Amino acid sequence: MVQGSSSAEHGGPPPGARAQLLDTASAIMREGDVIDISLSELSLRSGLNSALVKYYFGNKAGLLKALLDRDWQAIVTSVDALLAKDGWSPEAKLRRHLWKVVDTFYEVPYLNRLTMRMVRESDDTEARRIADCYLSPIYRAYEELIGDGVRAGVFREIDPQLFYFTVTGAVDRFFSARLVLKHCFDQDTLTEELRDRYREHTIDIIMAGILAR
Amino acid sequence: MVQGSSSAEHGGPPPGARAQLLDTASAIMREGDVIDISLSELSLRSGLNSALVKYYFGNKAGLLKALLDRDWQAIVTSVDALLAKDGWSPEAKLRRHLWKVVDTFYEVPYLNRLTMRMVRESDDTEARRIADCYLSPIYRAYEELIGDGVRAGVFREIDPQLFYFTVTGAVDRFFSARLVLKHCFDQDTLTEELRDRYREHTIDIIMAGILAR
């Protein structure tokens, strides 16, 4: 029942099937600018039997939760590693962080909307888990990074909580705005060229906004 | 059929009923952090017969479209008036604009999400209308305002298209993030105090980011 057609003879799911389902779900959301998927499209695009969703994730909600976990764990790990770097100035760390944030939202432009949807549709315990595991660690990283820069005199006095909304909002809005691009600017997709331009713009304006003069 | 109970004897809908339905729909979305409404809740909260929705707007989709039009027309009118002000410097106009943007998203925090939903669910003609009537005028205002400031030497060379995403993203994200506030920061609602703090922060960091040194 849980076997893909190609592995029916082995009696188990094909190797890498779980990761492949998540990769495919991510690609569907990214390309379609949506935060939902149909299991039949997932099965068609991944070449995997949709019973595997039940096997690995229980149901579609479980699949969405696993995708949220996958995407956020990568972000938290990356931010933790950046903050732990010895010998980097707060300015260098912030520049590098902004660079990565743009990359991240380019890869998973659905993530903020998906997160808000999951928080909205979850009970209090699960909403708290999402906040504790993913949102709060990022906020605490901002608190540490901005605090270090302010104490070193390289950053102006900026509230890290509010700064967190400034950065994530500015970046997220751009990459979730495919529809605006299409209908206002006759630009159909997010390209690497546009990503690089927006990255340069974002780092430029945010750093100018925070650096002490 | 279209009469509210209080006006049944007059043979027509109560005066101001159309505006009252829109006001109530706006309040429901703002308070609930949602971009949908139930007609029964709308009727209960407004004290108006839900047949009036059919009378004025055809159906719920028509009501949502009318709300979108109401909110956006106010914004476009206000931005046009600001740009037309004689004797104001580009810096003063931008500061005033940022002040107003924060006010707007505080009042109608659902507007960006609602706009994206309407664009997504509309046919090409209606999506184009929304872009042409509401999104493009705001973008063109940015082009004019930033261009004036760059030519006057008070603003650095900033791409107005990208700047538009920076500002609207930073502000929108904050006010649509009630759930983040609740679960990360144990702060249950958007207060005027928080609005004012975020306004000061936003104007501070954006102006520092754009002003020539």
Tab-separated table of C-alpha atoms in Angstrom:
chain	number	residue	atom	x	y	z
A	1	MET	CA	0.000	0.000	0.000
A	2	VAL	CA	2.827	2.403	0.710
A	3	GLN	CA	4.974	1.292	-2.191
A	4	GLY	CA	5.809	3.403	-5.217
A	5	SER	CA	5.353	1.466	-8.441
A	6	SER	CA	9.104	1.353	-9.067
A	7	SER	CA	9.828	-0.348	-5.760
A	8	ALA	CA	6.849	-2.620	-5.445
A	9	GLU	CA	9.143	-5.610	-5.755
A	10	HIS	CA	11.306	-4.535	-2.780
A	11	GLY	CA	8.492	-4.381	-0.266
A	12	GLY	CA	9.337	-0.863	1.039
A	13	PRO	CA	9.287	2.760	-0.029
A	14	PRO	CA	12.014	3.830	-2.462
A	15	PRO	CA	15.142	5.293	-0.830
A	16	GLY	CA	14.966	9.042	-0.409
A	17	ALA	CA	11.208	9.054	-0.954
A	18	ARG	CA	10.491	11.162	2.129
A	19	ALA	CA	12.942	13.884	1.131
A	20	GLN	CA	11.695	13.709	-2.438
A	21	LEU	CA	8.102	14.308	-1.352
A	22	LEU	CA	9.176	17.368	0.636
A	23	ASP	CA	11.325	18.678	-2.231
A	24	THR	CA	8.430	18.280	-4.644
A	25	ALA	CA	5.916	19.923	-2.292
A	26	SER	CA	8.331	22.834	-1.878
A	27	ALA	CA	8.753	23.194	-5.652
A	28	ILE	CA	4.978	23.155	-6.207
A	29	MET	CA	4.418	25.927	-3.657
A	30	ARG	CA	7.312	27.985	-4.941
A	31	GLU	CA	6.322	27.772	-8.590
A	32	GLY	CA	2.602	28.182	-8.017
A	33	ASP	CA	2.913	30.961	-5.406
A	34	VAL	CA	0.578	28.925	-3.183
A	35	ILE	CA	0.689	27.476	0.305
A	36	ASP	CA	-1.298	24.356	-0.403
A	37	ILE	CA	-0.789	21.320	-2.567
A	38	SER	CA	-2.976	18.624	-4.052
A	39	LEU	CA	-1.802	15.126	-3.241
A	40	SER	CA	-2.511	14.032	-6.810
A	41	GLU	CA	-0.211	16.722	-8.210
A	42	LEU	CA	2.408	15.776	-5.634
A	43	SER	CA	2.191	12.156	-6.693
A	44	LEU	CA	2.314	13.023	-10.389
A	45	ARG	CA	5.303	15.351	-10.095
A	46	SER	CA	7.318	13.225	-7.690
A	47	GLY	CA	6.520	9.934	-9.400
A	48	LEU	CA	5.712	8.548	-5.956
A	49	ASN	CA	2.531	6.859	-4.793
A	50	SER	CA	0.456	9.259	-2.728
A	51	ALA	CA	0.002	6.545	-0.098
A	52	LEU	CA	3.574	7.404	0.883
A	53	VAL	CA	2.270	10.712	2.262
A	54	LYS	CA	0.176	8.731	4.691
A	55	TYR	CA	3.118	6.444	5.464
A	56	TYR	CA	5.587	9.233	6.277
A	57	PHE	CA	3.411	12.109	7.395
A	58	GLY	CA	-0.012	10.723	8.363
A	59	ASN	CA	-1.854	13.193	6.158
A	60	LYS	CA	-1.412	16.404	4.218
A	61	ALA	CA	-1.283	18.528	7.375
A	62	GLY	CA	1.576	16.317	8.587
A	63	LEU	CA	3.384	16.825	5.282
A	64	LEU	CA	3.037	20.614	5.576
A	65	LYS	CA	4.335	20.487	9.143
A	66	ALA	CA	7.340	18.407	8.047
A	67	LEU	CA	8.074	20.920	5.275
A	68	LEU	CA	7.852	23.793	7.762
A	69	ASP	CA	10.245	21.933	10.065
A	70	ARG	CA	12.669	21.173	7.224
A	71	ASP	CA	12.819	24.774	6.014
A	72	TRP	CA	13.029	26.389	9.438
A	73	GLN	CA	15.631	23.976	10.824
A	74	ALA	CA	17.928	24.905	7.943
A	75	ILE	CA	17.490	28.601	8.760
A	76	VAL	CA	18.019	28.254	12.505
A	77	THR	CA	21.128	26.093	11.982
A	78	SER	CA	22.566	28.600	9.544
A	79	VAL	CA	21.891	31.616	11.799
A	80	ASP	CA	23.396	29.820	14.819
A	81	ALA	CA	26.526	28.996	12.834
A	82	LEU	CA	26.883	32.601	11.686
A	83	LEU	CA	26.595	34.005	15.186
A	84	ALA	CA	29.175	31.540	16.497
A	85	LYS	CA	31.815	32.658	13.969
A	86	ASP	CA	34.912	33.922	15.741
A	87	GLY	CA	36.680	36.967	14.462
A	88	TRP	CA	33.739	38.352	12.469
A	89	SER	CA	32.581	41.869	13.291
A	90	PRO	CA	28.864	42.530	13.965
A	91	GLU	CA	28.785	44.464	10.683
A	92	ALA	CA	30.240	41.558	8.697
A	93	LYS	CA	27.824	39.135	10.365
A	94	LEU	CA	24.815	41.315	9.620
A	95	ARG	CA	25.824	41.775	5.975
A	96	ARG	CA	26.274	38.028	5.620
A	97	HIS	CA	22.955	37.389	7.359
A	98	LEU	CA	21.077	39.754	5.024
A	99	TRP	CA	22.711	38.036	2.052
A	100	LYS	CA	21.440	34.679	3.338
A	101	VAL	CA	17.931	35.931	4.116
A	102	VAL	CA	17.472	36.999	0.512
A	103	ASP	CA	18.728	33.602	-0.663
A	104	THR	CA	16.373	31.826	1.705
A	105	PHE	CA	13.237	33.689	0.634
A	106	TYR	CA	14.223	33.202	-2.991
A	107	GLU	CA	14.338	29.442	-2.394
A	108	VAL	CA	11.263	29.180	-0.129
A	109	PRO	CA	9.142	32.277	-0.877
A	110	TYR	CA	6.108	30.544	0.609
A	111	LEU	CA	7.669	30.084	4.056
A	112	ASN	CA	6.309	33.108	5.873
A	113	ARG	CA	2.770	32.616	4.570
A	114	LEU	CA	2.941	28.896	5.325
A	115	THR	CA	4.185	29.610	8.843
A	116	MET	CA	1.347	32.068	9.532
A	117	ARG	CA	-1.164	29.580	8.150
A	118	MET	CA	0.186	26.753	10.328
A	119	VAL	CA	0.186	28.965	13.427
A	120	ARG	CA	-3.344	30.118	12.647
A	121	GLU	CA	-4.663	26.582	12.120
A	122	SER	CA	-2.813	24.973	15.031
A	123	ASP	CA	-3.846	24.528	18.611
A	124	ASP	CA	-1.997	26.567	21.218
A	125	THR	CA	0.586	23.861	21.931
A	126	GLU	CA	1.655	23.514	18.305
A	127	ALA	CA	1.593	27.290	17.740
A	128	ARG	CA	3.826	27.661	20.779
A	129	ARG	CA	6.170	24.949	19.450
A	130	ILE	CA	6.528	26.759	16.113
A	131	ALA	CA	7.214	30.042	17.905
A	132	ASP	CA	9.675	28.476	20.365
A	133	CYS	CA	11.593	26.365	17.839
A	134	TYR	CA	11.750	28.735	14.889
A	135	LEU	CA	10.587	32.283	15.424
A	136	SER	CA	12.026	32.999	18.866
A	137	PRO	CA	15.551	31.674	18.076
A	138	ILE	CA	15.772	34.014	15.095
A	139	TYR	CA	14.567	36.926	17.181
A	140	ARG	CA	17.112	36.092	19.914
A	141	ALA	CA	19.852	35.994	17.272
A	142	TYR	CA	18.858	39.528	16.238
A	143	GLU	CA	18.938	40.617	19.852
A	144	GLU	CA	22.482	39.265	20.222
A	145	LEU	CA	23.798	40.533	16.893
A	146	ILE	CA	22.308	44.022	17.129
A	147	GLY	CA	23.258	44.256	20.798
A	148	ASP	CA	26.885	43.395	20.001
A	149	GLY	CA	26.991	46.045	17.278
A	150	VAL	CA	25.403	48.719	19.451
A	151	ARG	CA	27.821	48.004	22.309
A	152	ALA	CA	30.750	48.111	19.868
A	153	GLY	CA	29.539	51.506	18.661
A	154	VAL	CA	29.180	50.386	15.020
A	155	PHE	CA	25.373	50.207	15.054
A	156	ARG	CA	23.014	52.965	16.101
A	157	GLU	CA	20.568	52.251	18.929
A	158	ILE	CA	18.041	50.058	17.137
A	159	ASP	CA	15.332	47.945	18.759
A	160	PRO	CA	16.140	44.348	17.696
A	161	GLN	CA	12.503	43.243	17.913
A	162	LEU	CA	11.348	45.951	15.535
A	163	PHE	CA	14.414	45.475	13.331
A	164	TYR	CA	13.483	41.811	12.965
A	165	PHE	CA	10.149	42.837	11.427
A	166	THR	CA	11.805	45.408	9.184
A	167	VAL	CA	14.212	42.897	7.671
A	168	THR	CA	11.970	39.877	7.342
A	169	GLY	CA	9.106	42.016	6.073
A	170	ALA	CA	11.134	43.808	3.447
A	171	VAL	CA	12.638	40.601	2.116
A	172	ASP	CA	9.602	38.387	2.382
A	173	ARG	CA	7.318	40.917	0.751
A	174	PHE	CA	9.476	41.080	-2.325
A	175	PHE	CA	9.627	37.378	-2.974
A	176	SER	CA	6.000	36.732	-2.131
A	177	ALA	CA	4.987	39.507	-4.529
A	178	ARG	CA	5.172	37.581	-7.761
A	179	LEU	CA	1.624	38.671	-8.528
A	180	VAL	CA	2.513	42.326	-8.100
A	181	LEU	CA	5.494	41.914	-10.374
A	182	LYS	CA	3.325	40.249	-12.970
A	183	HIS	CA	0.476	42.724	-13.018
A	184	CYS	CA	2.314	45.980	-12.234
A	185	PHE	CA	5.655	45.466	-13.850
A	186	ASP	CA	4.949	42.875	-16.558
A	187	GLN	CA	7.653	40.705	-15.108
A	188	ASP	CA	6.501	37.163	-14.910
A	189	THR	CA	8.901	35.382	-12.603
A	190	LEU	CA	11.474	35.917	-9.940
A	191	THR	CA	14.826	35.579	-11.672
A	192	GLU	CA	18.302	35.268	-10.253
A	193	GLU	CA	19.089	38.661	-11.766
A	194	LEU	CA	16.193	40.234	-9.843
A	195	ARG	CA	17.206	38.392	-6.679
A	196	ASP	CA	20.721	39.771	-6.946
A	197	ARG	CA	19.467	43.316	-7.560
A	198	TYR	CA	17.126	43.111	-4.599
A	199	ARG	CA	19.884	41.668	-2.444
A	200	GLU	CA	22.212	44.545	-3.274
A	201	HIS	CA	19.432	47.074	-2.628
A	202	THR	CA	18.429	45.479	0.681
A	203	ILE	CA	21.939	45.209	2.085
A	204	ASP	CA	22.634	48.779	0.958
A	205	ILE	CA	19.574	50.405	2.524
A	206	ILE	CA	19.490	48.342	5.718
A	207	MET	CA	23.189	48.789	6.437
A	208	ALA	CA	22.939	52.519	5.758
A	209	GLY	CA	19.949	52.536	8.098
A	210	ILE	CA	21.693	50.851	10.999
A	211	LEU	CA	25.384	51.846	10.820
A	212	ALA	CA	26.510	54.589	13.173
A	213	ARG	CA	27.761	57.554	11.244
B	1	MET	CA	-36.396	41.624	0.929
B	2	VAL	CA	-33.600	44.133	1.149
B	3	GLN	CA	-34.954	45.982	4.143
B	4	GLY	CA	-33.337	46.034	7.552
B	5	SER	CA	-35.887	45.501	10.266
B	6	SER	CA	-35.581	49.078	11.522
B	7	SER	CA	-36.465	50.563	8.153
B	8	ALA	CA	-39.044	48.105	6.917
B	9	GLU	CA	-41.683	50.791	7.112
B	10	HIS	CA	-39.761	53.118	4.753
B	11	GLY	CA	-39.520	50.640	1.892
B	12	GLY	CA	-35.740	51.018	1.430
B	13	PRO	CA	-32.460	50.175	3.064
B	14	PRO	CA	-31.475	52.274	6.095
B	15	PRO	CA	-29.375	55.338	5.303
B	16	GLY	CA	-25.646	54.675	5.459
B	17	ALA	CA	-26.222	50.926	5.334
B	18	ARG	CA	-23.719	50.354	2.532
B	19	ALA	CA	-20.910	52.166	4.354
B	20	GLN	CA	-21.872	50.438	7.584
B	21	LEU	CA	-21.555	47.005	5.994
B	22	LEU	CA	-18.077	47.895	4.725
B	23	ASP	CA	-17.035	49.346	8.093
B	24	THR	CA	-18.203	46.217	9.866
B	25	ALA	CA	-16.500	43.885	7.386
B	26	SER	CA	-13.281	45.860	7.870
B	27	ALA	CA	-13.543	45.639	11.660
B	28	ILE	CA	-14.164	41.873	11.530
B	29	MET	CA	-11.076	41.289	9.381
B	30	ARG	CA	-8.910	43.598	11.452
B	31	GLU	CA	-9.898	42.115	14.793
B	32	GLY	CA	-9.859	38.503	13.638
B	33	ASP	CA	-6.636	38.792	11.594
B	34	VAL	CA	-8.518	37.153	8.725
B	35	ILE	CA	-9.302	38.008	5.121
B	36	ASP	CA	-12.732	36.441	4.976
B	37	ILE	CA	-16.014	37.066	6.701
B	38	SER	CA	-19.189	35.123	7.330
B	39	LEU	CA	-22.320	36.927	6.212
B	40	SER	CA	-24.106	35.858	9.374
B	41	GLU	CA	-21.435	37.472	11.551
B	42	LEU	CA	-21.576	40.564	9.367
B	43	SER	CA	-25.339	40.760	9.805
B	44	LEU	CA	-25.137	40.173	13.550
B	45	ARG	CA	-22.432	42.776	14.155
B	46	SER	CA	-23.842	45.434	11.844
B	47	GLY	CA	-27.452	44.896	12.845
B	48	LEU	CA	-28.301	44.849	9.139
B	49	ASN	CA	-30.148	42.196	7.194
B	50	SER	CA	-27.692	40.109	5.179
B	51	ALA	CA	-29.944	40.500	2.122
B	52	LEU	CA	-28.464	44.003	1.947
B	53	VAL	CA	-25.163	42.437	0.909
B	54	LYS	CA	-26.914	41.063	-2.148
B	55	TYR	CA	-28.627	44.397	-2.752
B	56	TYR	CA	-25.466	46.501	-2.650
B	57	PHE	CA	-22.714	44.100	-3.680
B	58	GLY	CA	-24.322	41.122	-5.443
B	59	ASN	CA	-22.527	38.599	-3.250
B	60	LYS	CA	-19.682	38.261	-0.770
B	61	ALA	CA	-17.032	38.531	-3.495
B	62	GLY	CA	-18.607	41.842	-4.499
B	63	LEU	CA	-18.484	43.031	-0.899
B	64	LEU	CA	-14.781	42.150	-0.643
B	65	LYS	CA	-14.106	43.968	-3.915
B	66	ALA	CA	-15.955	47.050	-2.634
B	67	LEU	CA	-13.907	46.977	0.573
B	68	LEU	CA	-10.685	46.702	-1.441
B	69	ASP	CA	-11.792	49.678	-3.538
B	70	ARG	CA	-12.744	51.722	-0.477
B	71	ASP	CA	-9.433	51.131	1.297
B	72	TRP	CA	-7.217	51.615	-1.757
B	73	GLN	CA	-9.007	54.726	-3.014
B	74	ALA	CA	-8.331	56.391	0.332
B	75	ILE	CA	-4.637	55.529	0.033
B	76	VAL	CA	-4.247	56.674	-3.568
B	77	THR	CA	-6.067	59.957	-2.858
B	78	SER	CA	-3.878	60.611	0.162
B	79	VAL	CA	-0.626	59.851	-1.695
B	80	ASP	CA	-1.657	62.036	-4.642
B	81	ALA	CA	-2.440	64.915	-2.293
B	82	LEU	CA	0.922	64.540	-0.561
B	83	LEU	CA	2.875	64.585	-3.804
B	84	ALA	CA	1.000	67.673	-4.994
B	85	LYS	CA	1.975	69.691	-1.906
B	86	ASP	CA	3.900	72.790	-2.911
B	87	GLY	CA	6.856	73.881	-0.886
B	88	TRP	CA	7.496	70.519	0.779
B	89	SER	CA	10.949	68.984	0.300
B	90	PRO	CA	11.263	65.354	-0.899
B	91	GLU	CA	12.571	64.490	2.571
B	92	ALA	CA	9.551	66.037	4.308
B	93	LYS	CA	7.184	64.295	1.895
B	94	LEU	CA	8.815	60.908	2.432
B	95	ARG	CA	8.765	61.284	6.215
B	96	ARG	CA	5.087	62.215	6.068
B	97	HIS	CA	4.367	59.328	3.704
B	98	LEU	CA	6.044	56.788	6.004
B	99	TRP	CA	4.027	58.199	8.913
B	100	LYS	CA	0.826	57.649	6.938
B	101	VAL	CA	1.764	54.155	5.741
B	102	VAL	CA	2.127	52.995	9.337
B	103	ASP	CA	-1.257	54.553	10.159
B	104	THR	CA	-2.856	52.861	7.186
B	105	PHE	CA	-1.611	49.382	7.974
B	106	TYR	CA	-2.619	49.851	11.582
B	107	GLU	CA	-6.158	50.638	10.446
B	108	VAL	CA	-6.389	48.021	7.674
B	109	PRO	CA	-3.768	45.379	8.496
B	110	TYR	CA	-5.566	42.890	6.249
B	111	LEU	CA	-5.223	45.008	3.105
B	112	ASN	CA	-2.108	43.507	1.568
B	113	ARG	CA	-3.262	39.940	2.146
B	114	LEU	CA	-6.731	40.777	0.851
B	115	THR	CA	-5.253	42.414	-2.247
B	116	MET	CA	-3.089	39.392	-3.027
B	117	ARG	CA	-6.070	37.104	-2.498
B	118	MET	CA	-8.265	39.166	-4.831
B	119	VAL	CA	-5.560	39.310	-7.504
B	120	ARG	CA	-5.007	35.576	-7.193
B	121	GLU	CA	-8.722	34.746	-7.437
B	122	SER	CA	-9.556	37.237	-10.191
B	123	ASP	CA	-9.478	36.814	-13.929
B	124	ASP	CA	-6.791	38.721	-15.823
B	125	THR	CA	-9.007	41.762	-16.471
B	126	GLU	CA	-9.851	42.311	-12.822
B	127	ALA	CA	-6.275	41.591	-11.686
B	128	ARG	CA	-5.099	44.170	-14.208
B	129	ARG	CA	-7.691	46.668	-12.902
B	130	ILE	CA	-6.476	46.250	-9.328
B	131	ALA	CA	-2.868	46.697	-10.443
B	132	ASP	CA	-3.662	49.703	-12.652
B	133	CYS	CA	-5.932	51.508	-10.190
B	134	TYR	CA	-4.137	50.858	-6.923
B	135	LEU	CA	-0.695	49.262	-7.084
B	136	SER	CA	0.783	51.076	-10.065
B	137	PRO	CA	-0.206	54.603	-8.889
B	138	ILE	CA	1.580	54.007	-5.600
B	139	TYR	CA	4.638	52.714	-7.394
B	140	ARG	CA	4.624	55.743	-9.739
B	141	ALA	CA	4.383	58.028	-6.701
B	142	TYR	CA	7.528	56.379	-5.328
B	143	GLU	CA	9.238	56.849	-8.659
B	144	GLU	CA	8.414	60.567	-8.603
B	145	LEU	CA	9.233	61.157	-4.941
B	146	ILE	CA	12.503	59.214	-4.901
B	147	GLY	CA	13.484	60.679	-8.271
B	148	ASP	CA	12.939	64.230	-6.989
B	149	GLY	CA	15.052	63.529	-3.925
B	150	VAL	CA	17.872	61.906	-5.893
B	151	ARG	CA	17.972	64.827	-8.358
B	152	ALA	CA	17.999	67.277	-5.454
B	153	GLY	CA	20.943	65.415	-3.954
B	154	VAL	CA	19.159	64.675	-0.669
B	155	PHE	CA	18.543	60.979	-1.381
B	156	ARG	CA	21.137	58.440	-2.380
B	157	GLU	CA	20.646	56.585	-5.681
B	158	ILE	CA	17.882	54.168	-4.713
B	159	ASP	CA	15.788	52.084	-7.100
B	160	PRO	CA	12.178	53.239	-6.484
B	161	GLN	CA	10.683	49.888	-7.500
B	162	LEU	CA	12.790	47.999	-4.974
B	163	PHE	CA	12.292	50.720	-2.355
B	164	TYR	CA	8.523	50.302	-2.726
B	165	PHE	CA	8.863	46.653	-1.663
B	166	THR	CA	11.190	47.556	1.204
B	167	VAL	CA	8.745	50.043	2.713
B	168	THR	CA	5.468	48.244	2.177
B	169	GLY	CA	7.003	44.931	3.228
B	170	ALA	CA	8.531	46.257	6.415
B	171	VAL	CA	5.328	47.992	7.483
B	172	ASP	CA	2.847	45.385	6.343
B	173	ARG	CA	4.757	42.535	7.914
B	174	PHE	CA	4.647	44.139	11.303
B	175	PHE	CA	0.929	44.734	11.396
B	176	SER	CA	0.027	41.408	9.858
B	177	ALA	CA	2.179	39.654	12.421
B	178	ARG	CA	-0.255	39.648	15.311
B	179	LEU	CA	0.253	35.890	15.606
B	180	VAL	CA	4.001	36.284	15.905
B	181	LEU	CA	3.550	38.907	18.581
B	182	LYS	CA	1.200	36.640	20.462
B	183	HIS	CA	3.285	33.477	20.394
B	184	CYS	CA	6.826	34.912	20.455
B	185	PHE	CA	6.426	38.002	22.529
B	186	ASP	CA	3.349	37.289	24.640
B	187	GLN	CA	1.796	40.467	23.356
B	188	ASP	CA	-1.774	39.880	22.406
B	189	THR	CA	-2.806	42.838	20.317
B	190	LEU	CA	-1.529	45.694	18.273
B	191	THR	CA	-1.744	48.736	20.482
B	192	GLU	CA	-1.384	52.400	19.672
B	193	GLU	CA	1.762	52.436	21.802
B	194	LEU	CA	3.296	49.668	19.669
B	195	ARG	CA	2.168	51.428	16.494
B	196	ASP	CA	3.906	54.608	17.578
B	197	ARG	CA	7.106	52.771	18.509
B	198	TYR	CA	7.143	50.968	15.183
B	199	ARG	CA	6.448	54.212	13.353
B	200	GLU	CA	9.399	55.925	14.999
B	201	HIS	CA	11.638	52.929	14.279
B	202	THR	CA	10.539	52.686	10.640
B	203	ILE	CA	10.954	56.371	9.852
B	204	ASP	CA	14.319	56.363	11.618
B	205	ILE	CA	15.820	53.386	9.820
B	206	ILE	CA	14.353	54.089	6.376
B	207	MET	CA	15.365	57.761	6.386
B	208	ALA	CA	18.861	56.832	7.585
B	209	GLY	CA	18.947	54.284	4.791
B	210	ILE	CA	18.001	56.696	2.026
B	211	LEU	CA	19.380	60.102	2.973
B	212	ALA	CA	22.622	61.170	1.332
B	213	ARG	CA	25.361	61.683	3.882
